[in-house]
PDB file of C-alpha atoms and ligand atoms in Angstrom:
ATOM      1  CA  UNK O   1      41.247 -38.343  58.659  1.00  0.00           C
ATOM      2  CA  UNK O   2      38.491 -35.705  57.393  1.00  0.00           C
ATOM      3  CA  UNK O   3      36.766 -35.703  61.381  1.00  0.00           C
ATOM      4  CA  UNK O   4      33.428 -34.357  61.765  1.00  0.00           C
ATOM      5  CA  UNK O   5      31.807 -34.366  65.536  1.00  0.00           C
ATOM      6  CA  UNK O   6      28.879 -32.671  65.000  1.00  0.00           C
ATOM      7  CA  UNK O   7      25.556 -32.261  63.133  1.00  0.00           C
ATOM      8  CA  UNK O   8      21.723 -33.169  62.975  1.00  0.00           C
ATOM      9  CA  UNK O   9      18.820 -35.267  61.719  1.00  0.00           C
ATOM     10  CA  UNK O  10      15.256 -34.635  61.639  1.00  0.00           C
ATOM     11  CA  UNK O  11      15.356 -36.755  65.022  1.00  0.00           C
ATOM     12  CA  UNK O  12      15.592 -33.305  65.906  1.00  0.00           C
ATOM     13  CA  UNK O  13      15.876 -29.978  63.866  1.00  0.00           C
ATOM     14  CA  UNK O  14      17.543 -31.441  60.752  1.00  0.00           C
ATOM     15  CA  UNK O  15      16.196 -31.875  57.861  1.00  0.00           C
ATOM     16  CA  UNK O  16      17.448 -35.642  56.906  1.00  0.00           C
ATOM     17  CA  UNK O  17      17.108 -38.521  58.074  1.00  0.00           C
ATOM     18  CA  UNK O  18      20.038 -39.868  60.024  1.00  0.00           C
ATOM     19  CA  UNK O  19      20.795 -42.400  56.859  1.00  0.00           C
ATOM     20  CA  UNK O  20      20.369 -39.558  54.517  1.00  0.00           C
ATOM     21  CA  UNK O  21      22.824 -37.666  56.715  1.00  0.00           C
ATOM     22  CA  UNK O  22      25.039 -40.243  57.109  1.00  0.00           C
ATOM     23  CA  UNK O  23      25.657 -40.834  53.593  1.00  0.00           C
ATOM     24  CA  UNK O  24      25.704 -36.754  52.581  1.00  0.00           C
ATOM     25  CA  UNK O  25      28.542 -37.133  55.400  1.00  0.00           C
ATOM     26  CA  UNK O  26      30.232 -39.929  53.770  1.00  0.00           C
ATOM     27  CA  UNK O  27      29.954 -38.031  50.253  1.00  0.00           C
ATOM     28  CA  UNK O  28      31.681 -35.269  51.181  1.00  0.00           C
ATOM     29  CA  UNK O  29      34.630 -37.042  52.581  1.00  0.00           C
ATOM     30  CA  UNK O  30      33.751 -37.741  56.012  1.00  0.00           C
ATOM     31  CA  UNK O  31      35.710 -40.431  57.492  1.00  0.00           C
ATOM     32  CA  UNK O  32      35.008 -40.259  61.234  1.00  0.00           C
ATOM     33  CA  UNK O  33      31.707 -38.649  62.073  1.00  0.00           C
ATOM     34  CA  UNK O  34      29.014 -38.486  65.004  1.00  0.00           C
ATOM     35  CA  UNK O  35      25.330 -37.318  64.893  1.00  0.00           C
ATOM     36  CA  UNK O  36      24.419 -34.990  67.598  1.00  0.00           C
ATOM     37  CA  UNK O  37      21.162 -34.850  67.802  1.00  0.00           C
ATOM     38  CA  UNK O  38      19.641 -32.049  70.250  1.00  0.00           C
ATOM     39  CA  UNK O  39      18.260 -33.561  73.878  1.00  0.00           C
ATOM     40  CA  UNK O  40      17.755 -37.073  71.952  1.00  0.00           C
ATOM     41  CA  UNK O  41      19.811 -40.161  71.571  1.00  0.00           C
ATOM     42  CA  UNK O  42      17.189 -41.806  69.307  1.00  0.00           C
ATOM     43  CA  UNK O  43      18.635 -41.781  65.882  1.00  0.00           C
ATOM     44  CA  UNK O  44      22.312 -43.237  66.786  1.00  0.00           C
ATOM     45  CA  UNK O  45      21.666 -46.978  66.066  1.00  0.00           C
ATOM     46  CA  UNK O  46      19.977 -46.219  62.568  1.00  0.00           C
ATOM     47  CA  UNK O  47      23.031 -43.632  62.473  1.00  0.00           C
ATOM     48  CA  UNK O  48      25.727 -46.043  63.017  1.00  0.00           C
ATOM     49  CA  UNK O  49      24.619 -48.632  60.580  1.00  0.00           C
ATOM     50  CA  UNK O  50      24.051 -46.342  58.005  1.00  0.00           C
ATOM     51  CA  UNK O  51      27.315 -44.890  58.932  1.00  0.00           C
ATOM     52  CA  UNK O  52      29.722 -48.648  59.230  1.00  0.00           C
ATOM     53  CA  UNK O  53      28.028 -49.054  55.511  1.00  0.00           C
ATOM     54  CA  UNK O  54      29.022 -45.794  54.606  1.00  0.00           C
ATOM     55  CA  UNK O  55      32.735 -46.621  55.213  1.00  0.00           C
ATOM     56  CA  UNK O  56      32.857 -44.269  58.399  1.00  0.00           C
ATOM     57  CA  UNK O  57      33.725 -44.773  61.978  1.00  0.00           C
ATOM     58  CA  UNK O  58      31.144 -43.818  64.410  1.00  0.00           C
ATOM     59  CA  UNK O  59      30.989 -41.649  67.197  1.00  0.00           C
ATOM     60  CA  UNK O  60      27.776 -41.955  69.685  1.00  0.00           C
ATOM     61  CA  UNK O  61      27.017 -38.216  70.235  1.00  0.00           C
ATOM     62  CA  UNK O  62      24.246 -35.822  71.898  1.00  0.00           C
ATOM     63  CA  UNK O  63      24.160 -32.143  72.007  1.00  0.00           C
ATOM     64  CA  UNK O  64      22.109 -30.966  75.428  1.00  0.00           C
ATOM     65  CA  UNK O  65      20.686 -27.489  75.639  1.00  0.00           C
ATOM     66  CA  UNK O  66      21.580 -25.696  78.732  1.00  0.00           C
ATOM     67  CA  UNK O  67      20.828 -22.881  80.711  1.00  0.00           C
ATOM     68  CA  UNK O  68      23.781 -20.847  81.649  1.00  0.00           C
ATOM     69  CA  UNK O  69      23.247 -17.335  83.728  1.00  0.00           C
ATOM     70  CA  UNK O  70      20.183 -16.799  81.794  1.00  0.00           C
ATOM     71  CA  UNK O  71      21.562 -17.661  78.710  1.00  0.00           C
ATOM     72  CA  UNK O  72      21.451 -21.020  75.915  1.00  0.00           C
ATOM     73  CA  UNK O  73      24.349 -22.709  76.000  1.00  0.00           C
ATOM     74  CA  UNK O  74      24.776 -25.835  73.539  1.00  0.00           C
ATOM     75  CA  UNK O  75      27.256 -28.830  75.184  1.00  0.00           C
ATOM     76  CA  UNK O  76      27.643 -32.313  72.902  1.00  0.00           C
ATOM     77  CA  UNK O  77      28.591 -35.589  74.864  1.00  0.00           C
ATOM     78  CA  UNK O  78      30.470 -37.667  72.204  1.00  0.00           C
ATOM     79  CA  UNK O  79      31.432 -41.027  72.553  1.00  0.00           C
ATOM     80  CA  UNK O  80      28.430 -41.674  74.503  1.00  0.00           C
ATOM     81  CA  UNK O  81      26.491 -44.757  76.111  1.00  0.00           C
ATOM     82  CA  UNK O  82      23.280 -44.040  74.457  1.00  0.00           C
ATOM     83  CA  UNK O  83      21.558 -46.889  76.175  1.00  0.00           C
ATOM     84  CA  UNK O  84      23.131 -45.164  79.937  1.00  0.00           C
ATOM     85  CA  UNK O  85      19.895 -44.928  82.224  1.00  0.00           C
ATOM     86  CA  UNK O  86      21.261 -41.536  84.178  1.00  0.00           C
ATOM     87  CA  UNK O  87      21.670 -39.999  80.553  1.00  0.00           C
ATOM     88  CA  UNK O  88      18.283 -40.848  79.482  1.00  0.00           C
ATOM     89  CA  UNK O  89      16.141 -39.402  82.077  1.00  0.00           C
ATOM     90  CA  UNK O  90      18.558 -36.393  82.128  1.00  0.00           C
ATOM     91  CA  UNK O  91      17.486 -35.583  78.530  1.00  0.00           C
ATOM     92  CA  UNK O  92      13.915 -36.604  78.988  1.00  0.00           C
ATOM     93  CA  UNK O  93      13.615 -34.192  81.358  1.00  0.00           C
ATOM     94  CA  UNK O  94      15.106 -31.918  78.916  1.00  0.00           C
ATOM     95  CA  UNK O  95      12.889 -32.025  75.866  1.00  0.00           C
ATOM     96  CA  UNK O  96      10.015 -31.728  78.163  1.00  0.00           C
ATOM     97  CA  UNK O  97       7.867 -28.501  77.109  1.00  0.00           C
ATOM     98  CA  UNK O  98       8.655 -27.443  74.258  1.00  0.00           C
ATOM     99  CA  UNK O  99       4.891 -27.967  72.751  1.00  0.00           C
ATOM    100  CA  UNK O 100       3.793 -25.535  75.059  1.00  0.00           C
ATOM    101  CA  UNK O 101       7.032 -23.297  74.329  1.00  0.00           C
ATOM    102  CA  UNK O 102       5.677 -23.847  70.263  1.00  0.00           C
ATOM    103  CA  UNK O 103       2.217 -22.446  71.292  1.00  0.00           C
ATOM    104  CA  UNK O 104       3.557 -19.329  73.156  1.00  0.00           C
ATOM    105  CA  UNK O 105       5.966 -19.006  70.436  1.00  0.00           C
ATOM    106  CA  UNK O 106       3.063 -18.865  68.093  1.00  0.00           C
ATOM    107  CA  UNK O 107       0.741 -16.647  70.266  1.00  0.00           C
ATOM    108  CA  UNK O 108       3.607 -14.006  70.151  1.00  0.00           C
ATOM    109  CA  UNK O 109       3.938 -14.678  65.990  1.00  0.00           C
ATOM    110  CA  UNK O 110       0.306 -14.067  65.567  1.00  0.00           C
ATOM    111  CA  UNK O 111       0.195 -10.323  67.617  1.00  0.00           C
ATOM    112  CA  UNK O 112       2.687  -9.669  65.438  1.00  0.00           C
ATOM    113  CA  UNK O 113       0.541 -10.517  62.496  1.00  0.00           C
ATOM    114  CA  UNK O 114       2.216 -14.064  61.486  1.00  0.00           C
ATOM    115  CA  UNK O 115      -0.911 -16.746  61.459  1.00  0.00           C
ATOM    116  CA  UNK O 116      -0.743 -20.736  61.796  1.00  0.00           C
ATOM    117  CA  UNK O 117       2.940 -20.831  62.489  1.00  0.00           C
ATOM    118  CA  UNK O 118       2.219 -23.837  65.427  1.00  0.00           C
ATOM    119  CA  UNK O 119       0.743 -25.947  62.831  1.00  0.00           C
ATOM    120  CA  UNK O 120       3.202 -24.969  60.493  1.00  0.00           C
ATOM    121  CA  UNK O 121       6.218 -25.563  62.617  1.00  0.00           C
ATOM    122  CA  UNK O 122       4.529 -28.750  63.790  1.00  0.00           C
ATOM    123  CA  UNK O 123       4.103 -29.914  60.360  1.00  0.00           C
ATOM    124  CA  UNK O 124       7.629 -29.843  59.564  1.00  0.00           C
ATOM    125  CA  UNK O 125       8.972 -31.533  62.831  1.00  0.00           C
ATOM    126  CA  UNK O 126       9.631 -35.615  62.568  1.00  0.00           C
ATOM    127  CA  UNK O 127       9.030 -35.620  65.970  1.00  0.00           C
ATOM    128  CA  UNK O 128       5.847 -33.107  67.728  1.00  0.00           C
ATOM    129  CA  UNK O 129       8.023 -33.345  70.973  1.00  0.00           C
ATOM    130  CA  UNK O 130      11.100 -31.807  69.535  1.00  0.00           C
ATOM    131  CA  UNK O 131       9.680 -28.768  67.796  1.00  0.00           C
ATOM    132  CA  UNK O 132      12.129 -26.327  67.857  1.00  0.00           C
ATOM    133  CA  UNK O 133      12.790 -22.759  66.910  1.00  0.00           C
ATOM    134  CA  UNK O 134      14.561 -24.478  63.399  1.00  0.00           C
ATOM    135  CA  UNK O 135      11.025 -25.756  62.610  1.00  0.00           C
ATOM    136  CA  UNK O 136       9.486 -22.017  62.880  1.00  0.00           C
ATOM    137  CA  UNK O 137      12.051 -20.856  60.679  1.00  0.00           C
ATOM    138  CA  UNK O 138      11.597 -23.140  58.360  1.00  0.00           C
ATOM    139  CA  UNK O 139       7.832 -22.471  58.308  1.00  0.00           C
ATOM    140  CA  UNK O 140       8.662 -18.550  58.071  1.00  0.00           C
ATOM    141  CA  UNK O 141      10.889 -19.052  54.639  1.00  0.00           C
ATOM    142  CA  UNK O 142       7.954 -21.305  53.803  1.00  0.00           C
ATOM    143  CA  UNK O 143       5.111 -18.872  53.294  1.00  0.00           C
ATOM    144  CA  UNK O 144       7.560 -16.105  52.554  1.00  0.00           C
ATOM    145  CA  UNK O 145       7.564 -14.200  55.703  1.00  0.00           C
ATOM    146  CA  UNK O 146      11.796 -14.053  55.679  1.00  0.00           C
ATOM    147  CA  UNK O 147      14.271 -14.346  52.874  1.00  0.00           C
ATOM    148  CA  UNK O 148      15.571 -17.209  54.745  1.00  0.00           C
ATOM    149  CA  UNK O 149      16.869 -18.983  57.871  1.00  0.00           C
ATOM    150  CA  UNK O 150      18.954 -16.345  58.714  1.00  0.00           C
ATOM    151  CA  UNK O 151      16.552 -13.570  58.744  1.00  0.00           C
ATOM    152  CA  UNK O 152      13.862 -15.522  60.437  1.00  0.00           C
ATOM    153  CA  UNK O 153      15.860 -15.625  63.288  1.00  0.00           C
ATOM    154  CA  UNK O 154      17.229 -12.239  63.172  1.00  0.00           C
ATOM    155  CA  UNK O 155      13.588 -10.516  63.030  1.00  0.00           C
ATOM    156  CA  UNK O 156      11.683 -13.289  64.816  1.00  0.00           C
ATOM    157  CA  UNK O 157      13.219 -15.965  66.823  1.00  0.00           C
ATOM    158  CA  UNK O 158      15.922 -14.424  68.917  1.00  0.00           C
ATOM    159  CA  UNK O 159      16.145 -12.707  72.704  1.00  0.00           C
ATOM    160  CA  UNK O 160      14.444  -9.483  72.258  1.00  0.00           C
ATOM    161  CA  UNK O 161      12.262 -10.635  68.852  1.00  0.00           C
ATOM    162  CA  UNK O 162       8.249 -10.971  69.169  1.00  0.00           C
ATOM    163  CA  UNK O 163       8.890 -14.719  68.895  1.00  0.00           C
ATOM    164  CA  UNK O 164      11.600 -15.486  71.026  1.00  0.00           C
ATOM    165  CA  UNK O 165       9.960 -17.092  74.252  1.00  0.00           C
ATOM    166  CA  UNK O 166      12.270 -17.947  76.841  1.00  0.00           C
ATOM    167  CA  UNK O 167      12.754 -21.443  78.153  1.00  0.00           C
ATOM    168  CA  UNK O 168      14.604 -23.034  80.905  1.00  0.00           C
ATOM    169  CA  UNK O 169      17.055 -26.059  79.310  1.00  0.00           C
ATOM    170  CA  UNK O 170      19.232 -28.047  81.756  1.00  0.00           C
ATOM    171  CA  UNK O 171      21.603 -26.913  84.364  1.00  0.00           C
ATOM    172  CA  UNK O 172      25.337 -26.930  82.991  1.00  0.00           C
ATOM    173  CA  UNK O 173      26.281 -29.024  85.857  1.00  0.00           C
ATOM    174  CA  UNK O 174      24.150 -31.897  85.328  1.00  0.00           C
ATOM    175  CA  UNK O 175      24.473 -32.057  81.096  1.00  0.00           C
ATOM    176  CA  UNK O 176      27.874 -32.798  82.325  1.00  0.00           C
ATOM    177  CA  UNK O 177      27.193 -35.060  84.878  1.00  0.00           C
ATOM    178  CA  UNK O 178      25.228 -36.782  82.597  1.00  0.00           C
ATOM    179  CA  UNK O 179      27.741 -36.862  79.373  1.00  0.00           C
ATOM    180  CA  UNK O 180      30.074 -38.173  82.271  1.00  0.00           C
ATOM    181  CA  UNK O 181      27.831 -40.665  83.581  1.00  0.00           C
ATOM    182  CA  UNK O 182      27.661 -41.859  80.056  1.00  0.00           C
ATOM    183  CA  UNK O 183      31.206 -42.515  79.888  1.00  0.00           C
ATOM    184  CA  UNK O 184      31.107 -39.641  77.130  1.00  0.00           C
ATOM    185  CA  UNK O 185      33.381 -36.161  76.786  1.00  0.00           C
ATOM    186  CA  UNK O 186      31.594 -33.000  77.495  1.00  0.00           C
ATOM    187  CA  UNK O 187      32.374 -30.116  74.341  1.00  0.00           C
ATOM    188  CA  UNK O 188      31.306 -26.574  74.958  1.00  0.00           C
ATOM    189  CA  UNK O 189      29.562 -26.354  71.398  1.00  0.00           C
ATOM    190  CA  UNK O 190      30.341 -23.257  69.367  1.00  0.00           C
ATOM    191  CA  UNK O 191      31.045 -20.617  72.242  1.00  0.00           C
ATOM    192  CA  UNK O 192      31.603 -18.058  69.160  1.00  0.00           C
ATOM    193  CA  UNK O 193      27.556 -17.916  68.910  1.00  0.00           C
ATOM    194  CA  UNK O 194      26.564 -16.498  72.483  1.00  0.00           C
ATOM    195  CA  UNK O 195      28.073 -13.096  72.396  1.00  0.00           C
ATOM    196  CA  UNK O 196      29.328 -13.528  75.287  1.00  0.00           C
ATOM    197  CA  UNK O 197      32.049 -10.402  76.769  1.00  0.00           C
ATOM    198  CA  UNK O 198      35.451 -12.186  77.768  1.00  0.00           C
ATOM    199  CA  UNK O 199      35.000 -12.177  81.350  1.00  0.00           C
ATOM    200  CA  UNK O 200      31.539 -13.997  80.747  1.00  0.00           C
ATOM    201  CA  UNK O 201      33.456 -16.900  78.669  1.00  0.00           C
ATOM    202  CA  UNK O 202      35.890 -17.033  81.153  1.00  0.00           C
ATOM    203  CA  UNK O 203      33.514 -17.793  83.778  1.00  0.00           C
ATOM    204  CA  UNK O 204      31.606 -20.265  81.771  1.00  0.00           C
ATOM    205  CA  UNK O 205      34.857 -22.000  80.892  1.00  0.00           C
ATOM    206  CA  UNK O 206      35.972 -22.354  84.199  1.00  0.00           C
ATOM    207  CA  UNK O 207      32.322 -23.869  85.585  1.00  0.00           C
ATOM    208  CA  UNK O 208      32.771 -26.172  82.642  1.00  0.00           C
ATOM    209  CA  UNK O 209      35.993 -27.264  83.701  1.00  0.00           C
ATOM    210  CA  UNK O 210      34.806 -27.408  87.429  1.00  0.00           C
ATOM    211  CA  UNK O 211      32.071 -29.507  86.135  1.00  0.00           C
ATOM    212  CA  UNK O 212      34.058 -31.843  84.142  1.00  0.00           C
ATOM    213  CA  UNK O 213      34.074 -30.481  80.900  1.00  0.00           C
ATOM    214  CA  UNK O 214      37.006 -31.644  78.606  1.00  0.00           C
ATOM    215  CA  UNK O 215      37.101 -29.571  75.117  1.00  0.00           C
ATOM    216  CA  UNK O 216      35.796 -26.723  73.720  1.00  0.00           C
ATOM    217  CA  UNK O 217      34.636 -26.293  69.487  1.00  0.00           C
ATOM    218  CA  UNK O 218      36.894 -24.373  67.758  1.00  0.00           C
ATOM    219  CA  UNK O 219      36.410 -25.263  63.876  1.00  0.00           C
ATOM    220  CA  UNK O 220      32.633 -25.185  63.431  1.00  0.00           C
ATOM    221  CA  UNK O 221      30.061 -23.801  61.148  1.00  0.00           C
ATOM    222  CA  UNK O 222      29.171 -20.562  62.777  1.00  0.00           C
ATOM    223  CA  UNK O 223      32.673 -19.555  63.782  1.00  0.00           C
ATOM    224  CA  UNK O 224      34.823 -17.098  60.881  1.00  0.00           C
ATOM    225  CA  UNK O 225      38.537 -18.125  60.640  1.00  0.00           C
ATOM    226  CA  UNK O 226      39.169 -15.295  63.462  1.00  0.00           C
ATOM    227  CA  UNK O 227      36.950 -17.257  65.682  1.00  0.00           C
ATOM    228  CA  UNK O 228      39.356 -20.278  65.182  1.00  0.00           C
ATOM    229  CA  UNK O 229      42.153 -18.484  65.802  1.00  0.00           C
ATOM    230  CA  UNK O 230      40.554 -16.852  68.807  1.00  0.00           C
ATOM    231  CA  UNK O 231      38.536 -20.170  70.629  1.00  0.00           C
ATOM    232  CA  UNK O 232      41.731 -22.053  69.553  1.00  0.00           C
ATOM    233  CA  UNK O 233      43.813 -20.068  71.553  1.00  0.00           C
ATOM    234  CA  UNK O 234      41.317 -19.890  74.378  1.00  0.00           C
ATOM    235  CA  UNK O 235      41.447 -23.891  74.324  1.00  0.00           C
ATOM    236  CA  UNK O 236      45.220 -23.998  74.112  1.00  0.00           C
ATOM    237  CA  UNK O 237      45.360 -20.734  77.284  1.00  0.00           C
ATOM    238  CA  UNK O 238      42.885 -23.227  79.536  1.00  0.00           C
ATOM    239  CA  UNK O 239      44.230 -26.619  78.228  1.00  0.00           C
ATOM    240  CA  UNK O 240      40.837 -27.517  77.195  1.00  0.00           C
ATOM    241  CA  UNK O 241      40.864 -30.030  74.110  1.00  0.00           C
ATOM    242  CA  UNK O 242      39.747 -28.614  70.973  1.00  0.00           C
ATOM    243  CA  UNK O 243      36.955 -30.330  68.395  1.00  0.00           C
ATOM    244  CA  UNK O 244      35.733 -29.976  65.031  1.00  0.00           C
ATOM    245  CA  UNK O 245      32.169 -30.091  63.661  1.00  0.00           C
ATOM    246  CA  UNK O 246      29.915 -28.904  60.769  1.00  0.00           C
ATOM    247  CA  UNK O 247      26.861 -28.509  62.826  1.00  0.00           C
ATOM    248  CA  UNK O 248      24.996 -29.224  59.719  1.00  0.00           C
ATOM    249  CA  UNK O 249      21.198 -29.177  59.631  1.00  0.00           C
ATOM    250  CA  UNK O 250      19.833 -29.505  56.368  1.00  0.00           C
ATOM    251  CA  UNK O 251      21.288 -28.772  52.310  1.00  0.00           C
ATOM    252  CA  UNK O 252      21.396 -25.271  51.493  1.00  0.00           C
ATOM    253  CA  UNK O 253      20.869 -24.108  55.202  1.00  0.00           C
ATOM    254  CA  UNK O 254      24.424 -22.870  56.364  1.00  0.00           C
ATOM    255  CA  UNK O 255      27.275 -25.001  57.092  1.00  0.00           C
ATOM    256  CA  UNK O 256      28.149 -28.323  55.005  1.00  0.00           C
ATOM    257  CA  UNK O 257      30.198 -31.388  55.557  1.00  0.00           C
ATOM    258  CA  UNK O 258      33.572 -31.069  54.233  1.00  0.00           C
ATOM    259  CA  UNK O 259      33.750 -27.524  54.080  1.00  0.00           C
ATOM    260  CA  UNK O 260      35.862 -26.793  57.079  1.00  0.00           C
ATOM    261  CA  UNK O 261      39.522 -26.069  57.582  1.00  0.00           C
ATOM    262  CA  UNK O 262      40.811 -29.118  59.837  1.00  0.00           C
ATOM    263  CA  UNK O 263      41.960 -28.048  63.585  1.00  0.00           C
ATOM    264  CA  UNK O 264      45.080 -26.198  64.081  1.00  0.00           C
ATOM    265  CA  UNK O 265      48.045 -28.839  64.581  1.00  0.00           C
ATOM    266  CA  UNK O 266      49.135 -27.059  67.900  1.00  0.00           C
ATOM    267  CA  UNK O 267      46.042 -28.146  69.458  1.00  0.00           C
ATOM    268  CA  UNK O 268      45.245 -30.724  71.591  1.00  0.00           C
ATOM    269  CA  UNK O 269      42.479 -32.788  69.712  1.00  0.00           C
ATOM    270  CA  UNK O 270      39.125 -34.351  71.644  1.00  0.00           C
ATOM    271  CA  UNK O 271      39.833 -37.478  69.809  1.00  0.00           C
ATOM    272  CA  UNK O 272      43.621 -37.895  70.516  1.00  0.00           C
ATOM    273  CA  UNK O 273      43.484 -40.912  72.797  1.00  0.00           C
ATOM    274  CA  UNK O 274      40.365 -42.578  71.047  1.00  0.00           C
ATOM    275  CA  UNK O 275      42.657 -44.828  68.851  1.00  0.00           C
ATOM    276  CA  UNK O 276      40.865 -43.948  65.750  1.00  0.00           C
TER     277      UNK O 276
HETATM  278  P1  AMP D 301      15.666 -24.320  70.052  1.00  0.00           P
HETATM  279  O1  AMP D 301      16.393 -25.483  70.674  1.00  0.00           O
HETATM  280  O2  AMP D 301      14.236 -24.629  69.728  1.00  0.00           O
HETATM  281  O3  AMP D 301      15.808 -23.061  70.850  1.00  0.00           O
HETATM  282  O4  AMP D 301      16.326 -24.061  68.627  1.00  0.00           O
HETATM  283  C1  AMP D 301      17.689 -23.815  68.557  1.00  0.00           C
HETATM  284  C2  AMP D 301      18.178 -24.098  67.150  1.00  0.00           C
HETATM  285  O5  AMP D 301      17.905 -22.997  66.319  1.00  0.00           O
HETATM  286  C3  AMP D 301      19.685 -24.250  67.108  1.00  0.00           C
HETATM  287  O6  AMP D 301      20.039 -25.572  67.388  1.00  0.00           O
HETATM  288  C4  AMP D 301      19.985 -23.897  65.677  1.00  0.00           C
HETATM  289  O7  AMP D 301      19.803 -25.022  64.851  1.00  0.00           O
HETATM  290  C5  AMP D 301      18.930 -22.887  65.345  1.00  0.00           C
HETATM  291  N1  AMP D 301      19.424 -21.506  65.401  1.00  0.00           N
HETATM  292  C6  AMP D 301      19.593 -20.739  66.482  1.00  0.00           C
HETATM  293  N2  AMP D 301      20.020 -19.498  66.140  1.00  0.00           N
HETATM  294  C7  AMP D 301      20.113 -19.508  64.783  1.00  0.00           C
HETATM  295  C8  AMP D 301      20.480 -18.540  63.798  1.00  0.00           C
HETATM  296  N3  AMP D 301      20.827 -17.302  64.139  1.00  0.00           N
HETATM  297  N4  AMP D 301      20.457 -18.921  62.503  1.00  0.00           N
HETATM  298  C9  AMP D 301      20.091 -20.173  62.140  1.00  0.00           C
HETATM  299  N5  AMP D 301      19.734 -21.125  63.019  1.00  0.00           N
HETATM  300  C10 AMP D 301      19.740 -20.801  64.316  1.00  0.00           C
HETATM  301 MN1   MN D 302      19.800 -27.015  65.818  1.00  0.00          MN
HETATM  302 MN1   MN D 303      24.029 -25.781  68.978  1.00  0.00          MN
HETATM  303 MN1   MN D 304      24.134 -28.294  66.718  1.00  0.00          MN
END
């Protein structure tokens, strides 16, 4: 089983459709695979079927954005009830301002000297209501601001960069709660990306525990080899599960289906009891 848990569609900051994505998935040898869209549950069905035709088995999935201590945390629900009412309005309340997030974000481009990048980001999001810092950076590499993705967030969209405007995502308690209420399994999503010190993470990990959390991603897109050794070993030292997952976004923008290493067999995979 190639197993991949995580990704996107331009129902949020992808840039595919969640057919398109389905079938890239399927391409590269995907055999059990879940779109996790960001704060939206929209593009599952279309997902699924796309995915059954494929020759996949699908996993409902979710990624909500959270704010942790001041900083963005990522946690996917997989295995889902995307029809669940308590999960809905949790990430409707969610994706609520990020328009006006887009604007500031472009305010703070143009006093840097960067013009029309809220059209521009607009322009290249499926949906206005999910513009997202992905769109900007897409935008930037578009008119040749940045060399690419990467360096549009390193000089521009980051803590501390002129258009980095801060935003307050859901409480890690209630993503949770919600995942749970959904019947789904709450995954701290690449902890490798928050630069967190060890004392942090540990705190984190054990409010994610408190709070119901079940795994933690260890073989994912932005982590190096040493980061699967390390989060692995975290997992295994807390008895968290462990998961797996691309986080793709679009072609030729960072991490691809079927490139990863598969999980460690020592640890405890999400999908053990899932009889897949
Ligand atoms: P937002 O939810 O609008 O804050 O956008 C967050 C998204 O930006 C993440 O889901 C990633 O897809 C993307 N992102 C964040 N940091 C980086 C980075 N350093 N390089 C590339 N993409 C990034
Ligand atoms: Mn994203
Ligand atoms: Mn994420
Ligand atoms: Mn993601």
């Amino acid at each position: 089983m190639n197993i991949d848990l995580h990704c996107h569609s331009n129902v949020s900051d992808g840039a595919l459709a969640p057919t398109q994505v389905a079938r890239r998935a399927a391409r590269a040898g995907v055999t059990v695979w879940s779109l996790t869209d960001h704060d939206q549950v929209d593009g599952l069905a279309e997902a699924r079927a796309a995915a059954l035709a494929a020759g996949m088995q699908f996993v409902d999935g979710v990624e909500i954005s959270v704010t942790w201590r001041g900083s963005t945390v990522h946690v996917l629900g997989l295995r889902i009830d995307p029809q669940d009412a308590t999960l809905a309005a949790g990430l409707a309340a969610v994706r609520g301002g990020r328009i006006e997030r887009a604007r500031a974000m472009a305010r703070e481009l143009s006093a840097a000297g960067i013009e029309g990048t809220f059209e521009g980001a607009l322009e290249r999001a499926e949906n206005p209501a999910m513009v997202s810092r992905t769109h900007f950076a897409r935008f930037l590499v578009d008119i040749e601001a940045v060399a690419d993705m990467r360096d549009a967030f390193r000089r521009f969209l980051v803590p501390g960069k002129p258009g980095y405007v801060p935003h307050q995502w859901a409480d890690l308690d209630d993503a949770v709660r919600w995942i749970r209420a959904a019947s789904g399994h709450a995954v701290l999503a690449h902890p490798g990306r928050y630069g967190l010190s060890a004392g942090a993470m540990d705190a984190l990990l054990g409010e994610f525990r408190q709070a119901g959390g079940e795994a933690i991603e260890v073989v994912t897109g932005s982590h190096s080899p040493e980061q699967y050794r390390h989060f692995g070993a975290l997992a295994a030292h807390h008895d968290f599960a462990a998961s797996r997952g691309s986080d793709f976004h679009g072609p030729e923008e960072g991490a691809e289906f079927g490139s990863l290493p598969p999980l460690d067999a020592a640890l405890r995979p999400v999908w053990r009891d899932w009889g897949l």
